[in-house]
Short mmCIF file of N, CA and C and ligand atoms in Angstrom, two decimals:
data_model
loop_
_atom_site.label_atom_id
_atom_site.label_comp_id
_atom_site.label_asym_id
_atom_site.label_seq_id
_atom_site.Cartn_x
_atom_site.Cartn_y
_atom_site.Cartn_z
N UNK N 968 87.98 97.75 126.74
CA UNK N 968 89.38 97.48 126.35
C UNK N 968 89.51 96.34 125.35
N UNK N 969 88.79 95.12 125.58
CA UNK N 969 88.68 94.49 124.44
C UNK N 969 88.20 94.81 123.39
N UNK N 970 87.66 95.76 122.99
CA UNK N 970 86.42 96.23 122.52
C UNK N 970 88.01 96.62 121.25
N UNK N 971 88.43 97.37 121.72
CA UNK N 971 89.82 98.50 121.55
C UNK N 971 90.78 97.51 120.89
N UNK N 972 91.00 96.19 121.41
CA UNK N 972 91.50 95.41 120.85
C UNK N 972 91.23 94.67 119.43
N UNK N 973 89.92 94.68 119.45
CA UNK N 973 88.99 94.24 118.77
C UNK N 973 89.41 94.99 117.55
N UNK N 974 89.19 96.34 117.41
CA UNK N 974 89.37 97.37 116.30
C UNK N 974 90.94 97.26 115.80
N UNK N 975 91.80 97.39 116.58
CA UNK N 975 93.24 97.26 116.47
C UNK N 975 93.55 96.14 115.59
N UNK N 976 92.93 95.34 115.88
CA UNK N 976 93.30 93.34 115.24
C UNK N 976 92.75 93.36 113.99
N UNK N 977 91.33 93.77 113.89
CA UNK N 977 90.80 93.85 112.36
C UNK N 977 91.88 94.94 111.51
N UNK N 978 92.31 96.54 112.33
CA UNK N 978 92.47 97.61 111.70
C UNK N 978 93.97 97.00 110.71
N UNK N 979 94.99 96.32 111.58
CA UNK N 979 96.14 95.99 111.92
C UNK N 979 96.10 94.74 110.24
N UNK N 980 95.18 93.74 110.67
CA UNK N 980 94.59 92.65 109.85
C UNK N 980 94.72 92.70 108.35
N UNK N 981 94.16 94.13 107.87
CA UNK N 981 93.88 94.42 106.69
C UNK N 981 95.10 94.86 105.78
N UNK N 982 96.08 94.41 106.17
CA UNK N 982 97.47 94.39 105.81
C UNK N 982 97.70 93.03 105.05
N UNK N 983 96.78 92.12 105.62
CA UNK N 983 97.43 90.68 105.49
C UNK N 983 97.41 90.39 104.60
N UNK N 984 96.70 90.72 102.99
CA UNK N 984 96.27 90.41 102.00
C UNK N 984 97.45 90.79 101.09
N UNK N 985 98.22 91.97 101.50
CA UNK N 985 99.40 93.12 101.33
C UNK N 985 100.52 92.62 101.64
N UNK N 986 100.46 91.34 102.60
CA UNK N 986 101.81 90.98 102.74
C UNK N 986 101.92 89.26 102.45
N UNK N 987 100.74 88.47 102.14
CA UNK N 987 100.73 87.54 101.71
C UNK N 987 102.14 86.65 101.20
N UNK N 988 102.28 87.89 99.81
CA UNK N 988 102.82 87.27 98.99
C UNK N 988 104.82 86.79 99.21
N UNK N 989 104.77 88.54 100.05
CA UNK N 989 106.20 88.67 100.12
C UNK N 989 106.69 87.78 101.64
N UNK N 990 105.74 87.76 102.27
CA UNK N 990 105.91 86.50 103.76
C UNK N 990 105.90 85.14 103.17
N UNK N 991 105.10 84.89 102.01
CA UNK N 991 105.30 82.92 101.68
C UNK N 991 104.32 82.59 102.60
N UNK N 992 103.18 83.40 102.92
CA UNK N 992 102.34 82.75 103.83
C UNK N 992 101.44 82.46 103.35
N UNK N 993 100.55 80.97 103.06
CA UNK N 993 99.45 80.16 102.70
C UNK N 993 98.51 81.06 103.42
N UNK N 994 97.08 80.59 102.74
CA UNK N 994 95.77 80.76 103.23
C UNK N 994 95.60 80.04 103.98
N UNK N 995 96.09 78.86 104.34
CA UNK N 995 95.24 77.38 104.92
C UNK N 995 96.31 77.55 106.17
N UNK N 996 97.43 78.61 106.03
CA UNK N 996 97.93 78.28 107.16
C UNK N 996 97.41 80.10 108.49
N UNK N 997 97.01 80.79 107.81
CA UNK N 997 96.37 82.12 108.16
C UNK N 997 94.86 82.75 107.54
N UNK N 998 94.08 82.14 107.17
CA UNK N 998 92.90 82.83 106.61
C UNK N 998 92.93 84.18 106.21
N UNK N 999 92.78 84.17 108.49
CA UNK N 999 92.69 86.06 108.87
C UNK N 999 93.40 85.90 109.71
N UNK N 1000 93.80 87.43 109.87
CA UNK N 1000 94.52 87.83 110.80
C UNK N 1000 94.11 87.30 112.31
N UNK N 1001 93.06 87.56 112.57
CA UNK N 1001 92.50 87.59 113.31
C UNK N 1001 92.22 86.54 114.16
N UNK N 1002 92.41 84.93 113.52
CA UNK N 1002 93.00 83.66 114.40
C UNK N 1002 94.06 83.71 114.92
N UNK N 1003 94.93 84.76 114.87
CA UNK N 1003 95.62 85.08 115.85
C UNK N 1003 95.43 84.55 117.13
N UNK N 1004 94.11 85.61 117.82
CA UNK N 1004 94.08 84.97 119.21
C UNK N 1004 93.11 84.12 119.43
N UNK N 1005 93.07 82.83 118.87
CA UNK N 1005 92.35 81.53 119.14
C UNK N 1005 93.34 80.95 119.60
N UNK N 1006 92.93 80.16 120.33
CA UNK N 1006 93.88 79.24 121.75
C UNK N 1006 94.49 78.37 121.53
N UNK N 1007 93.89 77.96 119.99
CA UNK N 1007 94.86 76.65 119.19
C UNK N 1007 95.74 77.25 118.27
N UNK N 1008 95.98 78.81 118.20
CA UNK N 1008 96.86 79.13 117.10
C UNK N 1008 98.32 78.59 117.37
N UNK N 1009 99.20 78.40 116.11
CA UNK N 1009 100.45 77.79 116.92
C UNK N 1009 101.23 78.96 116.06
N UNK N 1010 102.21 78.99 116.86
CA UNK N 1010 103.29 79.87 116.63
C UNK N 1010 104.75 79.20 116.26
N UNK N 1011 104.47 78.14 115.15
CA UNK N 1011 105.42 77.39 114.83
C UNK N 1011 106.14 77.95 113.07
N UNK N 1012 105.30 78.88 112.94
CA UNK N 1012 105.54 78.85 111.42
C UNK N 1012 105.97 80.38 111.19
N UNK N 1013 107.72 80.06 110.76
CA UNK N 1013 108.15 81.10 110.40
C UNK N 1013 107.64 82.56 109.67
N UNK N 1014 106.92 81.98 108.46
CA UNK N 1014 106.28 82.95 107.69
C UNK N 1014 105.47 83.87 108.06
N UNK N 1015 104.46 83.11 109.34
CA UNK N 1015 103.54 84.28 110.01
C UNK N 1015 104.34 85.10 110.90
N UNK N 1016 105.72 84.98 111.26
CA UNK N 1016 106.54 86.14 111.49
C UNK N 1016 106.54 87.26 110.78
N UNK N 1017 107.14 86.36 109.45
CA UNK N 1017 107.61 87.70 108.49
C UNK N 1017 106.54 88.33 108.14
N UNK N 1018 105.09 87.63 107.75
CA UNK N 1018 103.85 88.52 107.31
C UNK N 1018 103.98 89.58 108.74
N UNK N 1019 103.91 88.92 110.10
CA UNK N 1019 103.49 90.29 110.90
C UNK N 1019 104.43 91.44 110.71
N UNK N 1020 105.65 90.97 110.51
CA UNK N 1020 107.15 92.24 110.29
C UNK N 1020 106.46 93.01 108.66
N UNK N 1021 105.80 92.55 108.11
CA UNK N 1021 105.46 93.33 106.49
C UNK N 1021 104.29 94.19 106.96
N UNK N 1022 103.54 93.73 108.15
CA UNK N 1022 102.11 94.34 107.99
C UNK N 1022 102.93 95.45 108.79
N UNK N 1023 103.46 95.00 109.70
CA UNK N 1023 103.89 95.90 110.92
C UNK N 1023 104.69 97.00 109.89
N UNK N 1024 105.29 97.14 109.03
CA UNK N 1024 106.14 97.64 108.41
C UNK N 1024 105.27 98.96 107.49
N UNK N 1025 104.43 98.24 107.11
CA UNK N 1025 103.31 98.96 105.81
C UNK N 1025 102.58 99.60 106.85
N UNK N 1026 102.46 99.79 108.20
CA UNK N 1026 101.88 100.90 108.33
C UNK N 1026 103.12 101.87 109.78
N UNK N 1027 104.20 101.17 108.76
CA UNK N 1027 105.47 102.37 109.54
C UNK N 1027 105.46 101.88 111.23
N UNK N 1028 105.08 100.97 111.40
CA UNK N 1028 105.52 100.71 113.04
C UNK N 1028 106.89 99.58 113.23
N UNK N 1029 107.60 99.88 112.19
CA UNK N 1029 109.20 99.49 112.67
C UNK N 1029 110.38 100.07 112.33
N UNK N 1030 110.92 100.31 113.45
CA UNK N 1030 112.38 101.05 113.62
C UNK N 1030 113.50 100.30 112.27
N UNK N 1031 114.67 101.06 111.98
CA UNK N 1031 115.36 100.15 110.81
C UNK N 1031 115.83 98.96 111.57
N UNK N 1032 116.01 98.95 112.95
CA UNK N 1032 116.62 97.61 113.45
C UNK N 1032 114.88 96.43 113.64
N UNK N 1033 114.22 96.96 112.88
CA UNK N 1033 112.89 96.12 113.04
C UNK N 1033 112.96 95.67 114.24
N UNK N 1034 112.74 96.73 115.16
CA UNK N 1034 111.92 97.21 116.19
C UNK N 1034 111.05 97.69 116.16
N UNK N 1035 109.97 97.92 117.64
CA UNK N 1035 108.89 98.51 117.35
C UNK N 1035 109.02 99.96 117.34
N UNK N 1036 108.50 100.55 116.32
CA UNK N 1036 108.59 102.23 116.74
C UNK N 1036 107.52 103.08 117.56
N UNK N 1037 108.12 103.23 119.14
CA UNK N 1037 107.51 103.48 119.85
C UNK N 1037 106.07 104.31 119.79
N UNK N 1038 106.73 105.55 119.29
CA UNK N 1038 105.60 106.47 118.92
C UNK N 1038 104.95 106.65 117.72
N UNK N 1039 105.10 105.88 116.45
CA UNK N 1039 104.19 105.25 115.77
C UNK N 1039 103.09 104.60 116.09
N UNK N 1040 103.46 103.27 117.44
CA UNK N 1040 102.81 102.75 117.30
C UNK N 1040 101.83 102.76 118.50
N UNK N 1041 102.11 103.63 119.11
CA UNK N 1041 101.32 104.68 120.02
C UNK N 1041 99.80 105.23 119.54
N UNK N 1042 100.37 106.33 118.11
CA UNK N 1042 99.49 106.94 117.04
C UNK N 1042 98.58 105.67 116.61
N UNK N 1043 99.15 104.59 115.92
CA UNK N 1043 98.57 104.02 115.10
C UNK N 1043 97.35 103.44 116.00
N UNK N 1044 97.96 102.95 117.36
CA UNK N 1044 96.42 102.47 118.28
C UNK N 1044 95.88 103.43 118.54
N UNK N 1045 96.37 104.82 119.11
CA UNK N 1045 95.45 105.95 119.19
C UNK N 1045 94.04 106.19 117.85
N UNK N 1046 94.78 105.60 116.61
CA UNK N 1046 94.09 106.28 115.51
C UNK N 1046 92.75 105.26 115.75
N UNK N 1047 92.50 104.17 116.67
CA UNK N 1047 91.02 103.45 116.45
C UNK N 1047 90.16 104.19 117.91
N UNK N 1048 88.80 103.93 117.96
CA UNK N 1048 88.26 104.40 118.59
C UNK N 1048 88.34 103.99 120.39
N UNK N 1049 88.71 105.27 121.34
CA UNK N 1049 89.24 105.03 122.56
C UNK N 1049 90.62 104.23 122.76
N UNK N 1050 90.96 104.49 121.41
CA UNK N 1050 92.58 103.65 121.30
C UNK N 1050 93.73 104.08 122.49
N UNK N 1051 93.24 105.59 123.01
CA UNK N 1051 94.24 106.28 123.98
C UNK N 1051 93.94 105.48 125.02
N UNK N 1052 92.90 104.70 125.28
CA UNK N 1052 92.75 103.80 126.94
C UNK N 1052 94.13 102.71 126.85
N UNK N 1053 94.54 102.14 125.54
CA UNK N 1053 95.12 101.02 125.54
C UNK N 1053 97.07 101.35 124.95
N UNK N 1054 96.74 102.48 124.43
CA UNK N 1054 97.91 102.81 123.38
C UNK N 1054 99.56 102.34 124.41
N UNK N 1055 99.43 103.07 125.39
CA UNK N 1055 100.39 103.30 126.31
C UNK N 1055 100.89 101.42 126.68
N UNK N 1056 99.64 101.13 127.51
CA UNK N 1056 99.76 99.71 127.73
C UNK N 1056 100.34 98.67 126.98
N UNK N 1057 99.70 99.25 125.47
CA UNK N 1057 100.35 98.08 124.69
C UNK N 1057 101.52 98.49 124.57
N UNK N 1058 102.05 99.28 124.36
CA UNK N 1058 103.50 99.70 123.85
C UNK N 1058 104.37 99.14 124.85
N UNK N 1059 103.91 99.36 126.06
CA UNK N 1059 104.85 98.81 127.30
C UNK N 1059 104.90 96.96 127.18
N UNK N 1060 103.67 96.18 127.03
CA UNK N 1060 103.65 95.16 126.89
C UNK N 1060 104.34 94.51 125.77
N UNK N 1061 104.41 95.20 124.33
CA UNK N 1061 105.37 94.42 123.58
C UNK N 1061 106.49 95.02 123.67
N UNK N 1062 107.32 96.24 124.41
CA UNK N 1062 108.26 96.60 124.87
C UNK N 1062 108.95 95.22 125.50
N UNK N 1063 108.31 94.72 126.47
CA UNK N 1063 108.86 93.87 127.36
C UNK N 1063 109.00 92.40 126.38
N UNK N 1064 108.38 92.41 125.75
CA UNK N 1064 108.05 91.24 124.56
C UNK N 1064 109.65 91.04 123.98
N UNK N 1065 109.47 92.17 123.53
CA UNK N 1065 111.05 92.42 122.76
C UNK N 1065 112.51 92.32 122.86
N UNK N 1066 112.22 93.21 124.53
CA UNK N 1066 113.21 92.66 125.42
C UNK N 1066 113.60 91.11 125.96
N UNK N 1067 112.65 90.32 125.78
CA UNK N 1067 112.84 89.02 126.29
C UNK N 1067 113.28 88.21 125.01
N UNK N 1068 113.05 88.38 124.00
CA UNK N 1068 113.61 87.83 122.89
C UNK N 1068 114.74 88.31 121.86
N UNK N 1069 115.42 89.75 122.51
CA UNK N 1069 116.50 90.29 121.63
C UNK N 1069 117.16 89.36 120.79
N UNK N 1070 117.60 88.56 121.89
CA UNK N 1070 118.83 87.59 120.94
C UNK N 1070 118.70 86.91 119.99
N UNK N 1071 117.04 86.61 119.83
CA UNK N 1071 117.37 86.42 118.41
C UNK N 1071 117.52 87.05 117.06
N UNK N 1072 118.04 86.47 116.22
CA UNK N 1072 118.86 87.76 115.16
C UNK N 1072 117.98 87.65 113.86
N UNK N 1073 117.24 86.68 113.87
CA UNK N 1073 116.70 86.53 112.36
C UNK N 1073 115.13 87.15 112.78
N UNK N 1074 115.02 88.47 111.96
CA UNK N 1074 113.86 89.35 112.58
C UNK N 1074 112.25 88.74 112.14
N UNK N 1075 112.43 87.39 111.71
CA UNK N 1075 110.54 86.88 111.27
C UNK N 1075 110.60 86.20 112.26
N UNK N 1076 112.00 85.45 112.74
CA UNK N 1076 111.70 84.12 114.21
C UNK N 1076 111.07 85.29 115.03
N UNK N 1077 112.23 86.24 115.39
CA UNK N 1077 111.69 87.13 116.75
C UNK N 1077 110.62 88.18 116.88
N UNK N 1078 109.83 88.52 115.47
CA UNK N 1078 108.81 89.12 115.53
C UNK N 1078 107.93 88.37 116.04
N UNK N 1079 108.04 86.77 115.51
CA UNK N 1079 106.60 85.86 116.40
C UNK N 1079 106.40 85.36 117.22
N UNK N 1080 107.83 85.39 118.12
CA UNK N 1080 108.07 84.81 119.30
C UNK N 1080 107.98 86.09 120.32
N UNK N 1081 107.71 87.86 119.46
CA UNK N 1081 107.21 88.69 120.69
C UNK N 1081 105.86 88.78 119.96
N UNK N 1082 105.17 88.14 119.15
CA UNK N 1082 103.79 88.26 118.89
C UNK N 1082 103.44 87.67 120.04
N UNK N 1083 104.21 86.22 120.14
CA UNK N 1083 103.24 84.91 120.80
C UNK N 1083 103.43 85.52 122.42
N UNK N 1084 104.52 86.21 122.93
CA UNK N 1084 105.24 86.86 124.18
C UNK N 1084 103.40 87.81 124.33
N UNK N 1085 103.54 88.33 122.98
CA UNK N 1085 102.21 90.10 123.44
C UNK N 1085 100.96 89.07 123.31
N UNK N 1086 100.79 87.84 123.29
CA UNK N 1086 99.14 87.64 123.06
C UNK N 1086 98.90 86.77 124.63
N UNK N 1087 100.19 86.74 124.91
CA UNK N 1087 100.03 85.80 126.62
C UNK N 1087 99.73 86.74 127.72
N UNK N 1088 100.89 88.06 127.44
CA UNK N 1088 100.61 89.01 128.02
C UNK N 1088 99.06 89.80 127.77
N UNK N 1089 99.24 89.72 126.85
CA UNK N 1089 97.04 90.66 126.58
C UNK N 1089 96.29 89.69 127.46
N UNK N 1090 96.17 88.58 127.34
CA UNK N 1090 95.17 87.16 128.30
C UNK N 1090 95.67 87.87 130.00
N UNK N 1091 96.97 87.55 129.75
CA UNK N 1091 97.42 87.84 131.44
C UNK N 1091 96.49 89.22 131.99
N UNK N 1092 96.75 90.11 131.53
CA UNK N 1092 96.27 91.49 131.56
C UNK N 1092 94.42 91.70 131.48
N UNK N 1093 93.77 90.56 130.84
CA UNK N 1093 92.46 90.99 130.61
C UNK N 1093 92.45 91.85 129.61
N UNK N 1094 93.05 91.86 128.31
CA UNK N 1094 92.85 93.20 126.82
C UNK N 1094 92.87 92.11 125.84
N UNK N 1095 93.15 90.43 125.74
CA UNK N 1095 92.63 90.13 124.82
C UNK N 1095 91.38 89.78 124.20
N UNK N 1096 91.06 90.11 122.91
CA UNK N 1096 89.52 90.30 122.34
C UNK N 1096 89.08 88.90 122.43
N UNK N 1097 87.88 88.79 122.53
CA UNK N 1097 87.42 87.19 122.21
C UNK N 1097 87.56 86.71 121.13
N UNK N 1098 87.60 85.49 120.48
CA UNK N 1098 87.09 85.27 119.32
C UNK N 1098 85.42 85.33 118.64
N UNK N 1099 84.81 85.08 119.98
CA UNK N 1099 82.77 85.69 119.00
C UNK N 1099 83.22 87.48 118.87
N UNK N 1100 83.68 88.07 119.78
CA UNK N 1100 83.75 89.60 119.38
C UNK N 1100 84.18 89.62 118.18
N UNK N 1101 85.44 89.07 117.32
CA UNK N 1101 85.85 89.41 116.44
C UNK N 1101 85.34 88.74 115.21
N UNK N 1102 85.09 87.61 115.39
CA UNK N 1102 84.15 87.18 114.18
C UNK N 1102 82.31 87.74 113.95
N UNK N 1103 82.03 88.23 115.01
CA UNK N 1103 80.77 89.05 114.31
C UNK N 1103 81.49 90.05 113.79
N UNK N 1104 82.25 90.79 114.32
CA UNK N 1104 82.52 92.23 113.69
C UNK N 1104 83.40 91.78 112.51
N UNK N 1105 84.02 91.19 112.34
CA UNK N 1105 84.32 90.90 111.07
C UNK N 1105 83.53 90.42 109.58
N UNK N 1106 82.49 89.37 110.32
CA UNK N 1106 81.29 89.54 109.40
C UNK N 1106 80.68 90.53 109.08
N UNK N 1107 80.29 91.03 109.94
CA UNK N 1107 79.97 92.74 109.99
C UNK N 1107 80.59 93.43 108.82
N UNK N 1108 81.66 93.23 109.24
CA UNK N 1108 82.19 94.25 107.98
C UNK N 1108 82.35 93.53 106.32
N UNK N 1109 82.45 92.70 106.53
CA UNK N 1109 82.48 92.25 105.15
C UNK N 1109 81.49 92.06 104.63
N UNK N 1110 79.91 92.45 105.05
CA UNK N 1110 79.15 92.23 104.62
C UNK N 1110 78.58 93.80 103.86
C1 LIG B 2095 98.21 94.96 116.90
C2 LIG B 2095 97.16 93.94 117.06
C3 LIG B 2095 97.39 92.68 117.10
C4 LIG B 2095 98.64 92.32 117.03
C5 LIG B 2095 99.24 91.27 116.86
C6 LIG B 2095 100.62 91.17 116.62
C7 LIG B 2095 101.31 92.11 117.49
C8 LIG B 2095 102.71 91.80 117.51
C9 LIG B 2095 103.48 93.01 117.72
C10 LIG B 2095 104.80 92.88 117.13
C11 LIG B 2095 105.28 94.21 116.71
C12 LIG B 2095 106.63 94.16 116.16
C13 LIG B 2095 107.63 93.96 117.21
C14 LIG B 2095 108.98 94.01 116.66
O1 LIG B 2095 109.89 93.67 117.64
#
C-alpha cells in the first residue's frame, strides 16, 4: 500500500514543473513534490495550495466547484500499479478532508488545508510512503 502511494506521489508530482509558474511557487520553497510527506513539511504557504489545485486540475481531478472529482480520481489512482487496493480508500479519506474544511472559500487556502487533513489521515491509516521509498525511486527514475 505504500508501495501504491509511492507511484501515486511521483505519478501525481510530475505536474509540478506544469504548474510552477501559474501557482507563484519557488523552488526553494517545493523542489519536489514529493517533500510533501516529510514531517517537517509546513503547510503555511498559500501557493503550494494553488500548485496542488493546478496539478490536481491538469489531470481533470476537479469538479467546477474545485472539488474532488470522485470518479476521476478513482481512475487516475487505479491507472498506477495495484492502484485498485488504495483507489476507494483514498477517495473516502480526502472526501472527509473536504468536508472538514468546506468553509473555506478561497480554493488554494482549502486545497492545502485538505492536503495537510489527507497526509495525517494516510500516517493515521498506515498508506503513507516513506521518504527513503520515495527518494530511491525517484532517483531511480531520473536517472
Ligand atoms: C495524490 C498523491 C499525493 C497527494 C497529495 C495531495 C493530495 C491532496 C488532495 C487534494 C485534492 C483536491 C481536493 C479538493 O478539495
Amino acid at each position: 500500500n505504500v508501495d501504491v502511494m509511492k507511484d501515486v506521489t511521483l505519478g501525481f508530482g510530475e505536474a509540478l514543473k506544469l504548474c510552477r509558474e501559474e501557482s507563484q511557487l519557488t523552488e526553494e520553497k517545493m523542489e519536489e513534490f514529493f517533500h510533501f510527506w516529510r514531517d517537517d513539511f509546513k503547510f503555511d504557504d498559500r501557493a503550494v495550495g494553488c500548485a496542488i489545485k493546478c496539478m490536481s486540475s491538469h489531470f481533470d481531478l476537479l469538479t467546477d466547484s474545485h472539488r474532488m472529482h470522485h470518479n476521476n480520481m478513482d481512475n487516475f489512482i487505479k491507472s498506477f500499479p495495484n492502484g485498485e487496493v488504495l483507489s476507494q480508500q483514498m477517495v473516502t479519506l480526502i472526501h472527509e478532508c473536504e468536508q472538514q474544511h468546506d468553509s473555506e472559500e478561497d480554493h488554494c487556502w482549502r486545497i492545502l488545508r485538505v492536503a495537510e487533513c489527507f497526509k495525517s489521515s494516510c500516517k493515521k491509516h498506515g498508506i503513507a510512503p516513506t521518504m527513503e521509498l520515495l527518494m530511491a525511486e525517484f532517483v531511480m527514475e531520473s536517472e
